[in-house]
CSV table of C-alpha atoms in Angstrom, one decimal:
chain,number,residue,atom,x,y,z
X,1087,GLN,CA,0.0,0.0,0.0
X,1088,VAL,CA,1.4,3.4,-1.0
X,1089,GLN,CA,1.5,6.1,1.6
X,1090,VAL,CA,2.4,9.7,1.1
X,1091,VAL,CA,2.9,11.8,4.2
X,1092,GLU,CA,3.7,15.6,4.3
X,1093,SER,CA,5.1,17.4,7.2
X,1094,GLY,CA,6.7,20.8,8.0
X,1095,GLY,CA,3.7,23.2,7.6
X,1096,GLY,CA,3.0,25.9,10.1
X,1097,LEU,CA,2.5,29.6,10.7
X,1098,VAL,CA,5.2,32.0,9.5
X,1099,GLN,CA,5.4,35.7,9.0
X,1100,ALA,CA,5.7,37.3,5.5
X,1101,GLY,CA,9.2,37.2,4.3
X,1102,GLY,CA,10.0,34.0,6.3
X,1103,SER,CA,10.9,30.5,5.2
X,1104,LEU,CA,9.6,27.0,5.7
X,1105,ARG,CA,10.7,23.6,4.5
X,1106,LEU,CA,8.1,21.0,3.7
X,1107,SER,CA,9.0,17.3,3.7
X,1108,CYS,CA,7.1,14.4,2.0
X,1109,ALA,CA,7.9,10.8,2.7
X,1110,ALA,CA,6.5,8.2,0.3
X,1111,SER,CA,6.5,4.4,0.8
X,1112,GLY,CA,5.0,1.4,-0.9
X,1113,ARG,CA,6.6,1.8,-4.3
X,1114,THR,CA,10.3,2.2,-5.3
X,1115,PHE,CA,10.5,5.9,-4.6
X,1116,SER,CA,13.4,6.5,-7.0
X,1117,MET,CA,11.3,5.3,-10.0
X,1118,TYR,CA,8.6,8.1,-9.8
X,1119,ALA,CA,8.3,11.8,-10.3
X,1120,MET,CA,7.0,13.8,-7.4
X,1121,GLY,CA,5.1,17.0,-7.2
X,1122,TRP,CA,3.8,19.6,-4.8
X,1123,PHE,CA,0.4,21.3,-5.2
X,1124,ARG,CA,-1.5,23.7,-3.1
X,1125,GLN,CA,-5.1,24.7,-2.5
X,1126,ALA,CA,-6.3,27.9,-0.8
X,1127,PRO,CA,-9.8,28.3,0.6
X,1128,GLY,CA,-12.3,28.8,-2.2
X,1129,LYS,CA,-9.7,28.2,-5.0
X,1130,GLU,CA,-8.8,25.3,-7.2
X,1131,ARG,CA,-5.8,23.1,-6.4
X,1132,GLU,CA,-2.8,24.5,-8.3
X,1133,PHE,CA,0.6,23.3,-9.3
X,1134,VAL,CA,3.6,24.4,-7.2
X,1135,ALA,CA,6.6,22.3,-8.2
X,1136,ALA,CA,7.6,19.0,-9.7
X,1137,ILE,CA,10.8,16.9,-9.9
X,1138,SER,CA,11.8,14.0,-12.1
X,1139,ARG,CA,12.6,10.7,-10.5
X,1140,SER,CA,16.4,11.3,-10.7
X,1141,GLY,CA,16.0,14.9,-9.4
X,1142,GLY,CA,17.7,16.2,-12.5
X,1143,SER,CA,14.7,18.1,-13.9
X,1144,THR,CA,12.4,20.4,-12.0
X,1145,ASP,CA,9.6,22.9,-12.8
X,1146,TYR,CA,7.7,25.5,-10.9
X,1147,GLY,CA,4.4,27.3,-11.0
X,1148,ASN,CA,4.8,31.0,-12.0
X,1149,PRO,CA,3.7,32.3,-8.6
X,1150,VAL,CA,6.6,30.5,-6.8
X,1151,LYS,CA,9.4,30.7,-9.3
X,1152,GLY,CA,12.6,32.1,-7.8
X,1153,ARG,CA,11.3,31.6,-4.2
X,1154,PHE,CA,10.6,27.9,-3.9
X,1155,THR,CA,13.0,25.0,-4.5
X,1156,ILE,CA,12.0,21.3,-4.9
X,1157,SER,CA,14.5,18.6,-4.2
X,1158,ARG,CA,14.6,14.9,-3.3
X,1159,ASP,CA,16.7,12.4,-1.5
X,1160,ASN,CA,16.0,9.0,-3.0
X,1161,ALA,CA,18.0,7.3,-0.3
X,1162,LYS,CA,15.5,8.7,2.3
X,1163,ASN,CA,12.4,8.3,0.1
X,1164,THR,CA,11.7,11.9,0.7
X,1165,VAL,CA,11.0,15.0,-1.4
X,1166,TYR,CA,11.3,18.5,0.0
X,1167,LEU,CA,9.9,22.0,-0.8
X,1168,GLN,CA,12.0,24.8,0.5
X,1169,MET,CA,9.9,28.0,0.6
X,1170,ASN,CA,11.6,31.3,0.9
X,1171,SER,CA,10.3,34.9,0.8
X,1172,LEU,CA,6.9,33.7,1.8
X,1173,LYS,CA,3.9,35.9,1.1
X,1174,PRO,CA,0.3,35.9,2.5
X,1175,ASP,CA,-0.9,34.6,-0.9
X,1176,ASP,CA,1.1,31.4,-0.3
X,1177,THR,CA,-1.3,30.5,2.5
X,1178,ALA,CA,-2.8,27.2,1.5
X,1179,VAL,CA,-2.9,23.5,2.2
X,1180,TYR,CA,0.1,22.0,0.5
X,1181,TYR,CA,-0.1,18.5,-1.0
X,1182,CYS,CA,2.6,16.1,-2.1
X,1183,ALA,CA,1.9,13.6,-4.8
X,1184,GLN,CA,3.5,10.7,-6.6
X,1185,ALA,CA,3.2,10.2,-10.3
X,1186,TRP,CA,1.2,7.4,-12.0
X,1187,THR,CA,4.0,6.2,-14.3
X,1188,ASN,CA,7.7,5.5,-13.8
X,1189,SER,CA,9.0,7.6,-16.7
X,1190,GLY,CA,11.9,10.0,-16.5
X,1191,SER,CA,9.8,13.1,-16.9
X,1192,TYR,CA,8.2,15.4,-14.4
X,1193,TYR,CA,4.6,16.4,-14.5
X,1194,THR,CA,2.6,19.6,-13.8
X,1195,ALA,CA,-0.9,18.3,-14.2
X,1196,ILE,CA,-2.9,17.0,-11.3
X,1197,SER,CA,-4.2,14.1,-13.5
X,1198,GLU,CA,-0.6,12.8,-13.8
X,1199,TYR,CA,-0.4,12.0,-10.1
X,1200,ARG,CA,-1.8,8.9,-8.6
X,1201,TYR,CA,-1.0,9.0,-4.8
X,1202,TRP,CA,-1.6,12.0,-2.7
X,1203,GLY,CA,-0.9,12.9,0.9
X,1204,GLN,CA,-3.3,14.4,3.3
X,1205,GLY,CA,-1.9,17.9,3.1
X,1206,THR,CA,-0.1,20.2,5.4
X,1207,GLN,CA,-1.3,23.7,6.3
X,1208,VAL,CA,0.9,26.7,5.5
X,1209,THR,CA,-0.2,30.0,6.9
X,1210,VAL,CA,1.7,33.2,6.1
X,1211,SER,CA,0.8,36.2,8.2
X,1212,SER,CA,1.2,39.8,7.0
């Protein structure tokens, strides 16, 4: 059974930083792309960042480019999201997800991800 578990959310002031972690188990972690998405109240879930299975390729949603960094440690079955220069608009529940297929690509679409975590709340105060 595949499990995806996020951690590291919390309350931070604008301009601050947080690092989210996501541990996945149940499949060979290094074979699958991983992604981060977020959903604010009343809004649709949106793409934040994605990373290929090797970690060699990444992509970011426009609102977070230059501020967030996705990385992974395949030895620890964990993917990270380093969030810097946080803004109140970054307030959302952040979800980690593991891709359906074991290709070498990364994915930005929700439909490309099969397993999802329960989410972790990030709140940025002004």
